[in-house]
Tab-separated table of C-alpha atoms and ligand atoms in Angstrom:
chain	number	residue	atom	x	y	z
A	26	MET	CA	-0.131	0.296	-0.296
A	27	ALA	CA	1.409	3.532	-0.734
A	28	ILE	CA	-0.703	5.941	1.080
A	29	LYS	CA	-2.907	4.658	4.661
A	30	PHE	CA	-5.267	7.329	6.114
A	31	THR	CA	-4.952	5.445	10.000
A	32	GLU	CA	-8.193	6.768	12.457
A	33	VAL	CA	-7.111	10.481	10.480
A	34	SER	CA	-8.487	14.045	12.010
A	35	TYR	CA	-7.533	16.954	11.458
A	36	GLN	CA	-8.016	19.747	13.678
A	37	TYR	CA	-7.448	23.904	12.467
A	38	SER	CA	-7.596	26.361	15.057
A	39	SER	CA	-8.841	29.502	14.930
A	40	PRO	CA	-7.113	33.062	16.512
A	41	ASP	CA	-10.022	32.542	18.890
A	42	GLY	CA	-8.141	29.414	20.235
A	43	SER	CA	-11.912	27.510	19.252
A	44	LEU	CA	-10.612	23.922	16.865
A	45	PHE	CA	-12.968	23.262	13.635
A	46	ASP	CA	-13.035	19.653	12.744
A	47	ALA	CA	-11.786	19.225	9.116
A	48	LEU	CA	-11.301	15.819	9.257
A	49	LYS	CA	-12.869	13.021	11.709
A	50	ASN	CA	-11.896	9.480	11.755
A	51	ILE	CA	-10.565	8.758	7.777
A	52	ASN	CA	-9.826	5.002	6.968
A	53	LEU	CA	-8.270	4.630	3.575
A	54	ASP	CA	-5.990	3.094	1.962
A	55	ILE	CA	-4.182	3.899	-1.993
A	56	ALA	CA	-2.257	1.886	-3.971
A	57	LYS	CA	0.478	2.747	-5.350
A	58	THR	CA	-0.513	1.964	-8.652
A	59	GLY	CA	-3.629	1.035	-10.569
A	60	GLU	CA	-6.278	3.458	-9.343
A	61	PHE	CA	-8.093	6.555	-10.688
A	62	ILE	CA	-9.469	7.907	-7.862
A	63	ALA	CA	-12.289	11.038	-7.430
A	64	LEU	CA	-12.562	12.767	-4.922
A	65	ILE	CA	-15.748	14.336	-4.203
A	66	GLY	CA	-17.746	16.466	-1.900
A	67	GLU	CA	-19.000	19.484	-0.999
A	68	THR	CA	-17.709	23.131	-1.057
A	69	GLY	CA	-15.702	23.016	2.785
A	70	SER	CA	-16.396	19.431	3.280
A	71	GLY	CA	-12.430	18.841	3.451
A	72	LYS	CA	-11.034	17.461	0.342
A	73	SER	CA	-8.578	20.162	0.140
A	74	THR	CA	-7.460	19.277	4.402
A	75	LEU	CA	-7.644	14.770	2.354
A	76	VAL	CA	-5.478	15.263	0.232
A	77	GLN	CA	-3.002	17.879	2.177
A	78	HIS	CA	-2.261	14.611	3.850
A	79	MET	CA	-1.642	12.473	1.752
A	80	ASN	CA	2.191	14.525	1.051
A	81	ALA	CA	2.650	15.664	4.187
A	82	LEU	CA	2.081	19.237	3.998
A	83	MET	CA	0.157	18.333	6.389
A	84	LYS	CA	-0.371	16.215	9.030
A	85	PRO	CA	-3.082	14.611	10.672
A	86	SER	CA	-4.287	15.732	14.889
A	87	SER	CA	-4.731	12.731	14.933
A	88	GLY	CA	-4.729	9.208	13.896
A	89	GLN	CA	-1.403	8.244	11.298
A	90	VAL	CA	-1.063	8.057	8.017
A	91	GLU	CA	1.053	6.167	6.581
A	92	ILE	CA	3.478	6.615	3.481
A	93	TYR	CA	5.729	5.072	1.675
A	94	GLY	CA	6.857	3.294	3.921
A	95	ILE	CA	7.048	6.729	6.516
A	96	LYS	CA	4.918	7.172	9.639
A	97	ILE	CA	3.144	10.651	9.753
A	98	ASN	CA	1.152	11.611	12.843
A	99	HIS	CA	0.858	14.467	15.559
A	100	SER	CA	4.013	13.678	17.996
A	101	LYS	CA	6.323	12.827	14.586
A	102	SER	CA	9.658	15.329	15.334
A	103	LYS	CA	9.881	18.436	12.020
A	104	LYS	CA	13.138	16.790	11.186
A	105	GLN	CA	12.298	13.508	9.656
A	106	LYS	CA	13.308	14.131	5.833
A	107	LEU	CA	9.979	13.671	3.679
A	108	THR	CA	11.334	15.330	0.274
A	109	PRO	CA	11.076	12.082	-1.460
A	110	LEU	CA	7.311	11.600	-0.163
A	111	ARG	CA	6.378	14.836	-2.046
A	112	GLN	CA	8.064	13.440	-5.226
A	113	LYS	CA	6.555	10.829	-5.009
A	114	VAL	CA	3.012	11.858	-4.031
A	115	GLY	CA	2.832	15.613	-6.667
A	116	LEU	CA	0.353	17.196	-5.152
A	117	VAL	CA	-1.614	20.101	-7.244
A	118	PHE	CA	-2.979	22.748	-5.328
A	119	GLN	CA	-6.274	23.901	-5.595
A	120	PHE	CA	-4.960	27.473	-6.601
A	121	PRO	CA	-1.509	28.374	-8.579
A	122	GLU	CA	-0.724	31.041	-6.949
A	123	TYR	CA	0.216	28.909	-3.311
A	124	GLN	CA	2.185	26.834	-6.189
A	125	LEU	CA	3.607	29.884	-8.579
A	126	PHE	CA	7.013	31.943	-7.476
A	127	GLU	CA	9.426	31.936	-9.675
A	128	GLU	CA	10.407	34.406	-12.502
A	129	THR	CA	9.332	32.943	-15.019
A	130	VAL	CA	7.421	29.268	-16.011
A	131	MET	CA	10.871	27.723	-17.476
A	132	ARG	CA	11.644	28.250	-12.761
A	133	ASP	CA	9.123	27.661	-11.896
A	134	ILE	CA	8.890	24.172	-13.917
A	135	MET	CA	12.574	23.360	-13.201
A	136	PHE	CA	11.805	24.212	-9.272
A	137	GLY	CA	10.334	20.802	-8.336
A	138	PRO	CA	12.706	18.834	-10.008
A	139	ARG	CA	15.988	20.402	-9.395
A	140	ASN	CA	14.233	20.344	-5.604
A	141	PHE	CA	14.653	16.967	-6.108
A	142	ASN	CA	18.623	17.241	-7.131
A	143	ILE	CA	18.099	16.263	-10.686
A	144	SER	CA	20.318	18.006	-13.513
A	145	LYS	CA	19.523	21.526	-14.445
A	146	GLU	CA	19.804	19.952	-18.454
A	147	GLU	CA	17.739	17.276	-17.199
A	148	ALA	CA	15.198	19.801	-15.632
A	149	LYS	CA	14.855	22.006	-18.695
A	150	GLN	CA	14.118	19.820	-20.994
A	151	ARG	CA	11.234	18.289	-18.739
A	152	ALA	CA	9.855	21.190	-18.225
A	153	ARG	CA	9.810	21.680	-22.363
A	154	LYS	CA	7.912	18.819	-21.983
A	155	ALA	CA	5.714	19.238	-19.630
A	156	ILE	CA	4.476	22.207	-20.782
A	157	ILE	CA	3.332	20.978	-24.108
A	158	GLN	CA	2.135	17.752	-22.147
A	159	VAL	CA	-0.472	20.608	-20.264
A	160	GLY	CA	-1.020	22.388	-23.697
A	161	LEU	CA	0.903	25.319	-23.519
A	162	ASP	CA	3.907	25.540	-25.886
A	163	GLU	CA	7.108	26.301	-25.787
A	164	SER	CA	7.268	30.432	-25.988
A	165	TYR	CA	5.214	30.118	-22.519
A	166	LEU	CA	8.471	29.149	-20.709
A	167	GLU	CA	9.725	32.442	-21.304
A	168	ARG	CA	6.963	34.044	-19.129
A	169	SER	CA	6.401	35.136	-16.374
A	170	PRO	CA	3.502	32.988	-14.461
A	171	PHE	CA	2.214	36.130	-13.300
A	172	ASN	CA	0.748	37.603	-15.521
A	173	LEU	CA	-0.936	34.243	-17.567
A	174	SER	CA	-4.811	33.663	-17.167
A	175	GLY	CA	-5.773	31.120	-15.183
A	176	GLY	CA	-6.339	28.968	-16.996
A	177	GLU	CA	-3.361	29.148	-17.787
A	178	LYS	CA	-1.491	28.943	-14.251
A	179	LYS	CA	-3.663	25.932	-13.566
A	180	ARG	CA	-1.696	24.415	-16.354
A	181	VAL	CA	1.561	25.689	-15.582
A	182	SER	CA	1.084	24.543	-11.514
A	183	ILE	CA	0.287	21.085	-13.499
A	184	ALA	CA	3.177	21.049	-15.397
A	185	GLY	CA	5.300	21.651	-12.192
A	186	ILE	CA	3.814	19.028	-11.066
A	187	LEU	CA	4.245	15.981	-14.125
A	188	ALA	CA	8.013	17.477	-14.747
A	189	MET	CA	8.474	15.416	-11.413
A	190	GLU	CA	7.066	12.116	-13.013
A	191	PRO	CA	5.927	11.416	-9.475
A	192	ASP	CA	4.528	7.399	-8.586
A	193	ILE	CA	0.686	9.458	-7.383
A	194	LEU	CA	-0.716	13.214	-8.818
A	195	VAL	CA	-3.335	14.147	-6.851
A	196	LEU	CA	-4.714	17.346	-8.586
A	197	ASP	CA	-6.597	19.914	-6.413
A	198	GLU	CA	-9.900	20.594	-8.779
A	199	PRO	CA	-7.159	20.395	-11.872
A	200	THR	CA	-10.548	21.448	-14.125
A	201	SER	CA	-11.901	23.889	-12.735
A	202	GLY	CA	-12.011	27.523	-14.647
A	203	LEU	CA	-10.871	25.724	-17.599
A	204	ASP	CA	-13.723	26.360	-21.155
A	205	PRO	CA	-14.512	22.331	-21.465
A	206	LYS	CA	-12.241	21.765	-24.778
A	207	GLY	CA	-8.954	22.213	-22.067
A	208	ARG	CA	-11.515	20.384	-19.570
A	209	ASP	CA	-11.592	16.794	-22.310
A	210	ALA	CA	-7.964	17.574	-22.999
A	211	LEU	CA	-6.503	17.833	-19.357
A	212	ILE	CA	-8.537	14.829	-18.966
A	213	ASP	CA	-7.329	12.941	-21.356
A	214	LEU	CA	-4.227	13.944	-20.698
A	215	PHE	CA	-4.295	12.747	-17.318
A	216	THR	CA	-6.197	9.227	-18.456
A	217	LEU	CA	-3.158	9.346	-21.068
A	218	ILE	CA	-1.014	9.310	-17.915
A	219	HIS	CA	-2.358	6.542	-15.701
A	220	ASN	CA	-3.294	3.744	-18.276
A	221	THR	CA	0.266	4.631	-19.962
A	222	TYR	CA	2.294	4.567	-16.343
A	223	HIS	CA	-0.150	1.991	-14.281
A	224	LYS	CA	-0.114	5.684	-11.922
A	225	THR	CA	-2.345	6.351	-9.435
A	226	ILE	CA	-4.530	9.348	-10.223
A	227	ILE	CA	-6.248	10.918	-7.563
A	228	ILE	CA	-8.535	13.929	-9.383
A	229	ILE	CA	-11.317	16.170	-6.721
A	230	THR	CA	-13.569	17.477	-9.036
A	231	HIS	CA	-16.810	18.591	-9.292
A	232	ASP	CA	-17.509	17.740	-12.340
A	233	MET	CA	-20.237	14.356	-11.878
A	234	ASN	CA	-19.838	13.448	-15.586
A	235	ILE	CA	-15.566	12.458	-15.050
A	236	VAL	CA	-15.902	10.370	-11.819
A	237	HIS	CA	-18.570	8.816	-13.716
A	238	GLN	CA	-16.706	8.827	-16.895
A	239	VAL	CA	-12.467	8.077	-15.847
A	240	ALA	CA	-12.873	6.958	-12.094
A	241	SER	CA	-12.024	3.320	-11.252
A	242	ARG	CA	-12.885	4.661	-8.015
A	243	VAL	CA	-14.437	7.404	-6.277
A	244	LEU	CA	-14.251	8.879	-2.479
A	245	VAL	CA	-17.399	11.030	-1.133
A	246	MET	CA	-16.223	13.591	1.897
A	247	ARG	CA	-18.928	15.548	3.692
A	248	GLU	CA	-18.262	17.522	6.728
A	249	GLY	CA	-15.203	16.367	7.709
A	250	GLU	CA	-16.388	12.573	6.705
A	251	LEU	CA	-15.110	9.557	4.531
A	252	VAL	CA	-19.187	8.634	3.613
A	253	PHE	CA	-18.407	6.111	0.637
A	254	ASP	CA	-15.821	4.537	-1.155
A	255	GLY	CA	-16.578	2.709	-3.493
A	256	THR	CA	-16.817	1.808	-7.215
A	257	SER	CA	-18.465	4.898	-9.374
A	258	GLU	CA	-21.635	2.177	-10.404
A	259	ALA	CA	-22.114	1.464	-6.734
A	260	LEU	CA	-21.674	5.350	-5.999
A	261	PHE	CA	-25.508	6.252	-8.268
A	262	ASN	CA	-27.303	3.254	-7.121
A	263	ASN	CA	-26.614	4.546	-4.061
A	264	GLU	CA	-29.704	6.475	-2.658
A	265	SER	CA	-28.033	9.069	-0.345
A	266	LEU	CA	-26.780	10.945	-3.366
A	267	ASN	CA	-29.328	13.859	-2.998
A	268	LYS	CA	-28.989	13.519	0.771
A	269	TRP	CA	-25.198	13.696	0.341
A	270	ASN	CA	-26.189	17.042	-1.948
A	271	LEU	CA	-24.419	14.926	-5.060
A	272	GLU	CA	-25.717	15.655	-8.887
A	273	GLU	CA	-26.071	12.412	-11.697
A	274	PRO	CA	-24.740	12.681	-14.636
A	275	ASP	CA	-26.149	13.545	-18.124
A	276	LEU	CA	-26.095	10.282	-18.701
A	277	ILE	CA	-26.748	8.246	-15.765
A	278	LYS	CA	-30.177	10.596	-15.221
A	279	MET	CA	-31.117	9.930	-18.859
A	280	THR	CA	-30.046	5.896	-18.437
A	281	LYS	CA	-32.556	5.439	-15.170
A	282	GLN	CA	-35.307	7.877	-17.224
A	283	LEU	CA	-35.004	5.019	-20.525
A	284	GLU	CA	-35.270	1.893	-17.608
A	285	GLN	CA	-38.264	3.710	-16.156
A	286	ARG	CA	-39.974	4.008	-19.402
A	287	TYR	CA	-39.091	1.283	-21.254
A	288	SER	CA	-38.785	-1.470	-17.841
A	289	ILE	CA	-35.740	-2.379	-18.400
A	290	SER	CA	-32.232	-2.963	-17.095
A	291	MET	CA	-29.417	-1.596	-18.255
A	292	ARG	CA	-26.402	-2.306	-15.283
A	293	PRO	CA	-23.790	-1.673	-15.710
A	294	PHE	CA	-24.354	2.186	-16.515
A	295	PRO	CA	-22.882	2.855	-19.701
A	296	LYS	CA	-19.942	5.109	-19.983
A	297	ASN	CA	-20.412	6.915	-23.019
A	298	ILE	CA	-23.470	7.701	-25.625
A	299	ASP	CA	-22.468	4.943	-27.598
A	300	GLN	CA	-22.677	2.238	-25.732
A	301	LEU	CA	-25.948	3.689	-24.298
A	302	PHE	CA	-27.020	2.754	-27.848
A	303	HIS	CA	-26.137	-0.777	-27.442
A	304	HIS	CA	-28.160	-1.031	-24.853
A	305	ILE	CA	-31.487	0.095	-26.054
A	306	LYS	CA	-31.493	-1.248	-29.204
A	307	ASP	CA	-32.776	-4.085	-29.056
A	308	VAL	CA	-35.594	-2.451	-26.965
A	309	ILE	CA	-36.603	0.604	-28.141
B	30	ADP	N1	-6.470	27.719	7.485
B	30	ADP	C1	-7.234	27.315	7.536
B	30	ADP	N2	-8.316	27.704	9.007
B	30	ADP	C2	-9.324	27.213	9.475
B	30	ADP	N3	-10.390	27.102	9.038
B	30	ADP	C3	-10.026	26.701	7.477
B	30	ADP	C4	-8.632	26.564	7.011
B	30	ADP	N4	-8.365	25.960	6.261
B	30	ADP	C5	-10.193	25.335	5.289
B	30	ADP	N5	-11.099	25.595	7.344
B	30	ADP	C6	-11.782	24.439	6.788
B	30	ADP	O1	-11.828	23.122	7.098
B	30	ADP	C7	-12.882	23.058	6.358
B	30	ADP	C8	-12.740	21.740	5.270
B	30	ADP	O2	-12.219	22.637	4.497
B	30	ADP	P1	-11.118	22.684	2.856
B	30	ADP	O3	-10.604	21.056	3.412
B	30	ADP	O4	-10.616	23.378	2.014
B	30	ADP	O5	-12.618	22.049	2.291
B	30	ADP	P2	-13.030	21.878	0.845
B	30	ADP	O6	-11.738	20.929	-0.041
B	30	ADP	O7	-13.458	20.276	0.505
B	30	ADP	O8	-13.563	22.510	0.186
B	30	ADP	C9	-14.235	24.079	5.889
B	30	ADP	O9	-14.880	24.274	6.537
B	30	ADP	C10	-13.027	24.809	5.858
B	30	ADP	O10	-13.619	26.186	6.088
B	31	MG	MG1	-10.510	22.884	-1.730
């Protein structure tokens, strides 16, 4: 197991001294390879807090996170060497502003690899590859990250993590603020990385179509608790969907309406329009 959460809780403390339970007793196992996980839940449910525990950016208030055999808990000393973990588990922040700070895009993307003792030449090469991977061209490398649009900043921050070549890629709302074409291109990139290198990908998203189409496993957070951990098929069969304020993807809505109308069963749920047609062509 690459990452293991055991009874992890986390409290934020406010300036007035009060505590807020952002994570409550989380138990969770994540494999090194093969998983494509969607992490979903309402805003404020604890998703960003949870993923920052996956590369030891945050330490649990109680319980333990084990990452590649290194145990992280509240009592661990500050001297613990965490750099190797950050290379193995690459985290792209929800807000790219947290991640971009160098003068040029090139230097920003090189920063991660350089931190892990990759040579300057190799880091440059990786930056050139990564900028293309995220759908920008090499002219961006000489620009300042601060003069880019929100979507471009997002892509540069993703390129910076790709250039570290992590085992596990954790992306906090990577497609928010992108147009549909940009969104689809990024999802295709993550799927390609997943299929080619069998890396585990964890993506936080509010887009239920993404959840349905690409995730092999879905985690649902609600008020600091992990309330669901299973396949997307099981999620869309789950009666609590409404209670968790989650929308059904368009294709699932359509499928359920057709099932009712023609008194048929179309399980497993079709993943795309072609599969939907295949299901119904004998019936109507
Ligand atoms: N630095 C902080 N100090 C106090 N409370 C915080 C802080 N960061 C987040 N929170 C609170 O913790 C809860 C979970 O936040 P977060 O993990 O960002 O949720 P999500 O990513 O699901 O929107 C929210 O109620 C949020 O207001
Ligand atoms: Mg968040």
